[in-house]
XYZ file of C-alpha atoms in Angstrom:
577
model
C 137.440 -47.834 57.824
C 141.088 -47.203 57.169
C 140.571 -47.761 53.415
C 137.618 -45.372 53.350
C 139.568 -42.701 55.204
C 142.494 -43.040 52.786
C 140.147 -42.729 49.799
C 138.591 -39.552 51.199
C 142.013 -38.012 51.787
C 143.088 -38.754 48.217
C 139.858 -37.207 46.881
C 140.432 -34.005 48.849
C 144.012 -33.693 47.627
C 142.887 -34.212 44.031
C 140.181 -31.560 44.369
C 142.640 -29.030 45.814
C 145.186 -29.688 43.078
C 142.941 -29.655 40.013
C 139.857 -27.512 40.863
C 139.511 -23.995 39.330
C 140.687 -21.434 41.873
C 138.288 -18.655 43.060
C 139.441 -15.185 42.229
C 138.747 -12.394 44.726
C 136.858 -9.534 43.032
C 137.297 -6.100 44.630
C 135.296 -3.921 42.207
C 132.793 -3.998 39.347
C 132.731 -1.910 36.179
C 129.425 -1.973 34.268
C 129.654 -1.026 30.575
C 126.279 -0.318 28.926
C 125.393 -0.180 25.245
C 122.028 0.258 23.542
C 120.615 2.878 25.942
C 121.252 6.520 26.778
C 119.884 9.541 28.617
C 117.487 9.083 31.532
C 117.152 5.350 30.917
C 120.917 4.827 31.131
C 121.102 6.965 34.271
C 118.320 4.964 35.923
C 119.984 1.645 35.045
C 123.266 2.892 36.504
C 121.428 3.857 39.690
C 119.898 0.388 40.059
C 123.180 -1.420 39.262
C 125.083 0.641 41.833
C 123.245 -1.233 44.607
C 124.590 -4.668 43.575
C 127.328 -6.095 45.814
C 130.600 -7.598 44.585
C 130.172 -11.370 43.907
C 131.983 -13.772 46.224
C 133.809 -16.876 44.984
C 132.993 -18.451 41.602
C 129.213 -18.268 41.986
C 128.413 -15.757 39.244
C 124.995 -17.191 38.386
C 123.307 -15.394 41.298
C 125.200 -12.199 40.392
C 124.015 -12.384 36.777
C 120.402 -12.974 37.804
C 120.590 -9.967 40.134
C 121.982 -7.776 37.325
C 119.210 -8.863 34.940
C 116.489 -8.264 37.523
C 117.750 -4.761 38.366
C 117.958 -3.856 34.679
C 114.420 -5.086 34.031
C 113.088 -3.167 37.047
C 114.873 0.034 36.013
C 113.584 -0.176 32.427
C 109.994 -0.967 33.349
C 109.784 2.460 34.979
C 109.798 3.866 31.429
C 107.278 1.353 30.070
C 109.640 -1.209 28.484
C 108.558 -4.695 29.578
C 110.179 -6.945 26.946
C 113.877 -6.031 26.747
C 116.608 -8.296 25.383
C 119.640 -8.280 27.673
C 123.027 -9.765 26.775
C 125.682 -10.112 29.504
C 129.396 -10.865 29.180
C 131.668 -11.058 32.241
C 135.441 -10.654 32.131
C 138.009 -10.552 34.921
C 140.747 -7.932 34.698
C 143.045 -8.622 37.658
C 140.703 -8.079 40.634
C 138.110 -6.022 38.696
C 135.018 -7.612 37.183
C 134.073 -6.088 33.826
C 130.402 -6.535 32.993
C 129.501 -5.801 29.368
C 125.771 -5.286 28.933
C 123.962 -4.824 25.636
C 120.271 -3.910 25.845
C 117.567 -3.922 23.208
C 114.613 -2.130 24.764
C 111.898 -3.656 22.613
C 108.408 -2.259 22.134
C 107.210 0.348 24.616
C 103.897 -0.036 26.436
C 101.241 2.514 25.474
C 98.439 3.889 27.627
C 94.984 2.686 26.583
C 92.170 3.435 29.035
C 92.973 6.287 31.460
C 90.353 6.957 34.134
C 91.150 9.888 36.470
C 88.355 11.005 38.760
C 88.082 13.514 41.639
C 85.108 13.117 43.969
C 84.023 15.250 46.909
C 84.214 19.039 47.235
C 87.513 19.153 45.313
C 85.663 18.177 42.140
C 84.765 21.855 41.662
C 87.963 23.323 43.118
C 89.650 25.556 40.451
C 93.121 24.394 41.511
C 92.185 20.740 40.983
C 90.583 21.552 37.631
C 93.832 23.260 36.590
C 95.887 20.258 37.720
C 93.681 17.850 35.787
C 93.959 19.984 32.646
C 97.746 19.502 32.662
C 97.805 15.753 33.420
C 100.576 13.825 31.610
C 98.572 10.559 31.626
C 96.714 10.530 28.295
C 95.424 7.630 26.216
C 97.922 6.847 23.448
C 100.924 8.257 25.325
C 103.886 6.133 26.399
C 103.596 4.489 29.817
C 105.830 6.157 32.398
C 105.587 4.976 35.988
C 107.456 8.131 36.978
C 104.687 10.297 35.496
C 102.054 8.127 37.179
C 103.702 8.329 40.616
C 104.324 12.071 40.326
C 100.772 12.881 39.212
C 99.302 10.788 42.007
C 101.602 12.535 44.503
C 100.609 15.938 43.069
C 96.934 15.203 43.759
C 97.696 14.119 47.320
C 99.895 17.165 47.915
C 97.314 19.587 46.517
C 94.619 18.032 48.714
C 96.713 18.723 51.835
C 97.559 22.243 50.675
C 93.881 23.052 50.058
C 92.543 21.626 53.312
C 91.072 18.276 52.203
C 92.601 16.493 55.165
C 90.192 13.518 55.117
C 90.747 12.736 51.444
C 91.631 9.171 50.438
C 92.303 7.099 47.353
C 89.420 4.839 46.371
C 91.437 3.274 43.580
C 94.959 3.751 42.235
C 96.443 1.122 39.970
C 98.254 0.482 36.707
C 97.347 -2.715 34.819
C 99.883 -3.772 32.212
C 99.296 -6.307 29.435
C 102.796 -7.291 28.368
C 101.452 -9.375 25.467
C 99.410 -6.486 24.036
C 101.942 -3.774 25.008
C 99.204 -1.677 26.592
C 98.322 -0.397 30.036
C 95.163 0.854 31.748
C 95.179 3.377 34.617
C 92.582 4.037 37.311
C 93.026 6.990 39.685
C 89.962 7.769 41.794
C 90.388 10.213 44.696
C 87.648 11.180 47.157
C 88.583 14.526 48.717
C 85.692 14.605 51.238
C 84.968 18.111 52.619
C 87.340 21.068 52.656
C 88.330 22.340 56.098
C 88.291 26.008 57.099
C 90.603 27.868 59.462
C 89.580 27.384 63.063
C 90.714 29.251 66.147
C 94.309 30.520 66.239
C 95.932 29.515 69.521
C 99.167 30.870 71.008
C 101.174 27.961 72.381
C 103.120 30.162 74.788
C 102.508 33.318 76.792
C 103.793 36.494 75.138
C 103.101 40.211 75.316
C 102.977 40.255 71.513
C 99.425 38.938 71.131
C 98.143 42.130 69.471
C 101.039 42.183 66.980
C 100.505 38.506 66.151
C 96.826 39.187 65.487
C 97.577 42.164 63.222
C 99.930 40.129 61.045
C 97.418 37.321 60.398
C 97.018 36.462 56.698
C 93.664 34.675 57.149
C 90.492 34.822 59.244
C 88.645 32.198 61.221
C 86.113 30.475 58.975
C 88.118 31.142 55.780
C 88.834 28.128 53.556
C 92.190 26.567 54.393
C 95.217 27.293 52.192
C 98.696 26.189 53.230
C 100.358 29.123 51.456
C 98.512 31.530 53.790
C 99.937 29.609 56.757
C 103.458 29.932 55.305
C 102.981 33.649 54.624
C 101.791 34.181 58.195
C 104.847 32.423 59.609
C 107.162 34.445 57.360
C 105.431 37.706 58.303
C 105.957 36.988 62.006
C 109.623 36.147 61.439
C 110.223 39.291 59.348
C 108.442 41.583 61.789
C 111.670 42.282 63.769
C 109.899 41.304 66.998
C 110.573 37.571 67.043
C 113.716 35.490 67.114
C 111.747 32.551 65.723
C 108.135 31.959 64.720
C 106.070 29.070 63.435
C 102.444 28.695 62.365
C 101.021 25.215 61.807
C 97.601 23.532 61.544
C 96.783 21.106 64.373
C 95.478 18.239 62.240
C 94.928 15.935 65.214
C 92.468 18.433 66.704
C 90.418 19.035 63.561
C 86.672 18.558 63.870
C 83.375 19.864 62.540
C 85.075 21.054 59.359
C 87.534 23.331 61.197
C 91.256 22.953 61.831
C 92.808 25.005 64.677
C 96.075 26.877 64.094
C 98.943 26.698 66.581
C 101.233 29.747 66.757
C 104.601 29.571 68.521
C 106.917 32.567 68.824
C 110.094 33.408 70.713
C 110.643 37.125 71.277
C 113.910 38.817 70.429
C 116.091 39.720 73.411
C 115.185 42.967 75.164
C 118.274 44.616 73.674
C 120.332 43.702 70.617
C 123.639 45.153 69.435
C 125.536 45.231 66.135
C 129.168 46.187 65.580
C 130.924 46.792 62.263
C 134.406 47.863 61.229
C 136.207 48.538 57.944
C 138.933 50.565 56.308
C 138.981 52.728 53.184
C 142.076 54.470 51.927
C 140.113 57.680 51.265
C 138.349 57.993 54.637
C 140.468 55.790 56.892
C 138.992 53.564 59.590
C 135.220 53.130 59.565
C 133.192 51.747 62.430
C 129.553 51.389 63.371
C 127.617 50.527 66.498
C 123.918 49.745 66.529
C 121.471 49.215 69.381
C 117.831 48.162 69.183
C 115.116 47.606 71.741
C 112.370 45.845 69.736
C 109.692 46.087 72.433
C 108.674 49.255 74.261
C 105.030 48.406 74.883
C 102.324 45.918 73.907
C 101.515 47.960 70.807
C 104.929 47.032 69.423
C 106.729 50.377 69.468
C 110.499 50.015 69.143
C 113.522 52.240 69.564
C 116.971 52.025 67.996
C 120.180 53.990 67.761
C 123.029 53.892 65.242
C 126.444 55.500 65.489
C 128.855 55.606 62.543
C 132.414 56.863 62.721
C 135.114 57.607 60.198
C 137.959 60.087 60.210
C 135.966 62.460 57.979
C 132.405 61.955 59.235
C 130.578 61.016 62.436
C 126.839 60.408 62.590
C 124.365 59.556 65.363
C 120.748 58.588 64.599
C 117.869 57.779 66.977
C 114.712 56.082 65.657
C 111.341 55.531 67.284
C 109.039 53.228 65.267
C 105.278 53.003 65.764
C 103.333 50.218 64.009
C 100.070 51.433 62.496
C 98.261 48.399 61.087
C 101.071 46.145 59.942
C 104.388 46.403 61.842
C 106.287 45.284 58.747
C 104.817 47.389 55.958
C 102.811 50.109 57.679
C 104.664 52.131 60.292
C 105.288 55.681 61.468
C 108.811 56.755 62.396
C 110.292 59.607 64.385
C 113.983 60.204 63.720
C 116.533 62.464 65.389
C 120.008 62.835 63.941
C 123.308 64.646 64.230
C 126.064 64.604 61.608
C 129.555 66.078 61.845
C 131.633 66.199 58.670
C 135.204 67.456 58.236
C 136.433 66.428 54.793
C 138.541 68.282 52.247
C 136.870 71.727 51.950
C 133.704 70.763 53.844
C 133.128 71.490 57.523
C 129.540 70.903 58.601
C 127.352 70.334 61.661
C 123.847 69.115 60.870
C 120.876 68.540 63.213
C 117.821 66.710 61.822
C 114.281 65.981 62.986
C 112.306 63.770 60.637
C 108.768 62.354 60.675
C 108.058 59.432 58.333
C 105.063 57.364 57.271
C 106.062 54.130 55.557
C 103.652 51.913 53.648
C 104.295 48.977 51.320
C 102.234 49.103 48.129
C 100.763 46.037 46.417
C 103.568 46.281 43.860
C 106.043 45.758 46.768
C 107.381 49.307 46.515
C 107.986 50.874 49.929
C 106.518 54.359 49.828
C 107.674 56.830 52.494
C 106.113 60.227 53.041
C 108.358 62.425 55.156
C 108.965 65.893 56.441
C 112.434 66.921 57.613
C 113.567 69.886 59.624
C 117.314 70.437 59.171
C 119.490 73.036 60.824
C 123.047 73.219 59.509
C 126.121 75.339 60.150
C 128.731 74.808 57.460
C 131.851 75.988 55.752
C 132.139 74.932 52.104
C 135.310 76.218 50.474
C 135.343 79.954 51.102
C 131.603 80.058 51.908
C 130.482 80.191 55.527
C 126.768 79.676 56.050
C 123.917 78.666 58.306
C 120.585 77.365 57.100
C 117.194 76.135 58.276
C 115.374 73.837 55.858
C 111.856 72.390 56.155
C 111.680 69.607 53.573
C 108.530 67.621 52.837
C 108.993 64.814 50.362
C 108.339 61.247 49.284
C 110.539 58.282 48.391
C 109.937 54.929 46.737
C 112.246 51.975 47.330
C 112.224 48.347 46.263
C 114.746 45.535 46.508
C 114.299 42.110 44.923
C 116.967 39.455 45.077
C 117.639 35.732 45.020
C 120.431 33.986 46.850
C 120.424 35.316 50.415
C 123.470 37.227 51.679
C 125.342 36.433 48.442
C 122.674 37.010 45.775
C 123.074 35.797 42.206
C 120.173 37.914 40.890
C 118.794 41.223 42.071
C 117.214 44.604 41.356
C 117.383 47.634 43.616
C 115.702 50.975 43.001
C 115.395 54.124 45.089
C 113.695 57.353 43.994
C 113.175 60.418 46.181
C 111.775 63.930 45.822
C 111.998 66.687 48.444
C 111.327 70.368 48.294
C 111.782 73.539 50.316
C 110.004 76.880 50.109
C 110.171 80.232 51.806
C 106.390 80.000 52.172
C 106.753 77.492 55.016
C 109.856 78.910 56.636
C 112.811 77.518 54.646
C 115.732 79.753 53.753
C 115.382 79.133 49.994
C 113.111 77.727 47.304
C 114.439 74.383 46.101
C 113.469 71.021 44.563
C 115.775 67.999 44.829
C 115.289 64.704 42.981
C 117.553 61.691 43.285
C 117.613 58.066 42.161
C 119.795 54.988 42.532
C 119.350 51.852 40.447
C 121.349 48.657 40.697
C 121.132 45.399 38.761
C 122.812 42.064 39.412
C 122.762 39.126 37.020
C 124.787 35.918 36.787
C 125.453 33.071 34.376
C 125.722 29.588 35.935
C 126.390 31.377 39.259
C 129.968 31.678 38.061
C 129.971 34.855 35.981
C 128.473 37.890 37.765
C 127.533 41.216 36.164
C 126.644 44.290 38.219
C 125.455 47.685 36.989
C 124.822 50.756 39.142
C 123.458 54.178 38.117
C 123.105 57.257 40.352
C 121.317 60.373 39.118
C 120.422 63.574 40.930
C 119.418 67.164 40.340
C 118.787 70.242 42.491
C 116.587 72.910 40.969
C 117.584 76.189 42.633
C 118.665 79.653 41.520
C 122.115 79.520 43.135
C 123.869 76.379 44.454
C 125.412 78.524 47.214
C 121.931 78.931 48.749
C 121.751 75.179 49.326
C 123.375 73.863 52.535
C 126.528 71.806 52.052
C 124.990 68.498 53.146
C 122.413 68.629 50.320
C 124.830 69.320 47.453
C 126.150 66.550 45.241
C 129.671 65.152 45.545
C 131.135 62.113 43.770
C 134.175 59.950 44.343
C 134.900 57.189 46.841
C 134.120 53.519 47.439
C 130.351 53.835 46.872
C 130.677 56.251 43.962
C 133.680 56.495 41.616
C 136.454 54.237 42.846
C 139.969 55.485 42.159
C 139.101 58.970 43.440
C 139.177 60.153 47.033
C 135.931 60.563 48.923
C 133.818 63.457 47.531
C 136.618 64.976 45.429
C 134.766 64.794 42.108
C 132.826 68.057 42.315
C 132.975 71.642 41.012
C 135.495 74.055 42.501
C 135.544 77.802 43.077
C 138.130 80.267 41.788
C 140.494 79.290 44.601
C 140.233 75.593 43.676
C 138.129 74.678 46.722
C 135.362 72.112 46.390
C 131.900 73.662 46.446
C 129.525 70.803 45.509
C 127.264 70.469 42.491
C 123.623 70.685 41.544
C 123.718 67.652 39.227
C 125.003 64.113 39.788
C 125.607 61.432 37.154
C 127.499 58.263 38.129
C 127.575 54.826 36.529
C 129.424 51.614 37.324
C 129.900 48.277 35.562
C 131.519 45.276 37.213
C 132.286 41.707 36.171
C 132.997 39.002 38.744
C 134.301 35.480 38.221
C 133.926 32.857 40.938
C 137.036 30.694 40.731
C 136.542 28.830 44.023
C 133.679 27.997 46.351
C 134.265 30.999 48.620
C 136.304 33.286 46.367
C 135.501 35.636 43.512
C 137.639 38.059 41.540
C 136.279 41.146 39.801
C 137.142 43.956 37.424
C 135.212 47.206 37.264
C 134.937 50.640 35.700
C 133.236 53.609 37.374
C 132.505 56.921 35.660
C 130.590 60.088 36.367
C 130.587 63.651 37.518
C 129.128 66.117 39.974
C 128.617 69.403 38.194
C 126.796 72.712 37.983
C 126.912 73.167 34.202
C 128.429 69.928 32.791
C 131.572 71.793 31.760
C 133.824 69.409 33.716
C 135.213 66.248 32.070
C 133.782 62.890 33.124
C 135.934 61.211 35.785
C 136.720 57.530 35.174
C 138.182 54.987 37.594
C 139.074 51.377 36.847
C 140.305 48.569 39.030
C 140.144 45.025 40.236
C 139.101 43.377 43.464
C 138.829 40.144 45.415
C 135.741 38.927 47.263
C 135.701 36.431 50.103
C 132.203 34.999 50.529
C 131.264 34.654 54.203
C 128.000 33.806 56.025
C 127.488 37.501 56.855
C 128.126 38.715 53.308
C 131.111 39.255 50.987
C 134.316 40.763 52.336
C 135.438 42.992 49.460
C 138.887 44.414 48.786
C 139.144 46.719 45.753
C 142.160 48.437 44.182
C 141.320 51.293 41.809
C 143.180 53.937 39.816
C 141.873 57.127 38.179
C 142.148 57.166 34.404
C 142.821 60.901 34.556
C 143.099 62.927 37.739
C 144.435 66.326 38.677
C 145.341 65.067 42.155
C 148.560 63.343 43.184
C 146.808 60.114 44.143
C 147.923 57.154 42.052
C 145.492 54.590 43.467
C 142.977 53.939 46.203
C 141.951 50.742 47.931
C 138.704 49.913 49.696
C 138.010 47.163 52.239
C 134.416 46.670 53.344
C 131.887 44.021 54.313
C 128.307 43.913 53.128
C 125.798 42.383 50.734
C 125.713 43.259 47.054
C 122.108 44.503 47.220
């Protein structure tokens, strides 16, 4: 026993002294040749899941690498690749050199795709089948197969074939012949229709919810109508949250009930805003809204805006007609006090509106305004009563939420006054504002704005001060004080113009996730006879992108100005569109 123990000890010492030591590997670097593009990316994805080998046992590691490569390549229809591996240690990093010869690609031979049940005649399924990527003679792609199968399943759910099932779905590959056969047979069963819509919670808004419905009981199911219904409820200003969903567990007799859940907005909501502009000083706003007055859905709101040159109070009473989002009547009362430069005005307004969204998504508003104004404009002191029927069209389209990267905004309005119905003068006023926003790679932003207006009247002095055109300021021509670009009388006092032409071009560059810098040029005029030179302002600004919209700080200078101002700056918060 002593001799055997001694022999074992000697053997252990010999093994420790002369065996190859195990190197600890801390990282792996795979270097691929022979492939590129999507195939290389997919191989990299598969290899990234392989753990660092432990000890000297590289045989298992190599087999794992080969298996992952084969699996990643077969997705694209390559079943007979040649793979060469070379492993090298560089300190504690394992370098794995891999050369791949893809070999011959498997082609599709027999492709059998069949839709049974009511979906066989569904136009949406016929369209999907007409665009199928699985065609005899094409290269085998398991990605295309999986996606097309998933598209059929998804479309079945979207179209109400809730009992549909796959009778057969398989890919049979002959590696020897480099060919594959596909069988996809789907039985859609019957198509469900909308059943009863059920409110999951008690709410006084039942009539509003019913009016906003995008489908009727007994209508064939479409998931996009469910989504539109949910969005309509959310956008209706009545609900803090809203969801519409089919109750699949309760479906029977070809009908699926719809569960509607809403949470009303608080009884009263408030909004506060503040800003500063060098031409008008501190600006503030306070808004109040009571979204529910009665079960019909009437609402009331009030807005107060203050600056050193203008104060305005507006009360609104909204009455839903058929659709509380796109079809409403509005009663509006307003008071405006302005004391700016050579303008001193007090304006009282009563306005009746009828708003309706057209199929083209334009919001059309018929209105009639009664305005009583006492004003001093330059050396003119006047008082007027205007009864102004008119119509406006407005549309805003954008992508990107509170910080859009693409958008269009248009507003056109026409209003008229006549002595025949009690106004102090005969007049026609037309006005438009158009704004475009485009971006490249969401890094370079280009914005264009154009404001046009005209008042057709014998004498501009017969038009009250609040209706005349003035330019200049943060929303007009930056670099000029608020409403200082306008005709003047013989004493040099501002009198306002009958025509307005203003344009703006701006370029923005996003240099950080939440920061953007911009340069801009604004130009235009307010005039009575176009004898005045065009006023031009240029400048630069910084934008801080926040969840409530960009915070914008602009510095602008007039290219040529008769005033003593050398620059203006504007700080404000709000969306681009």
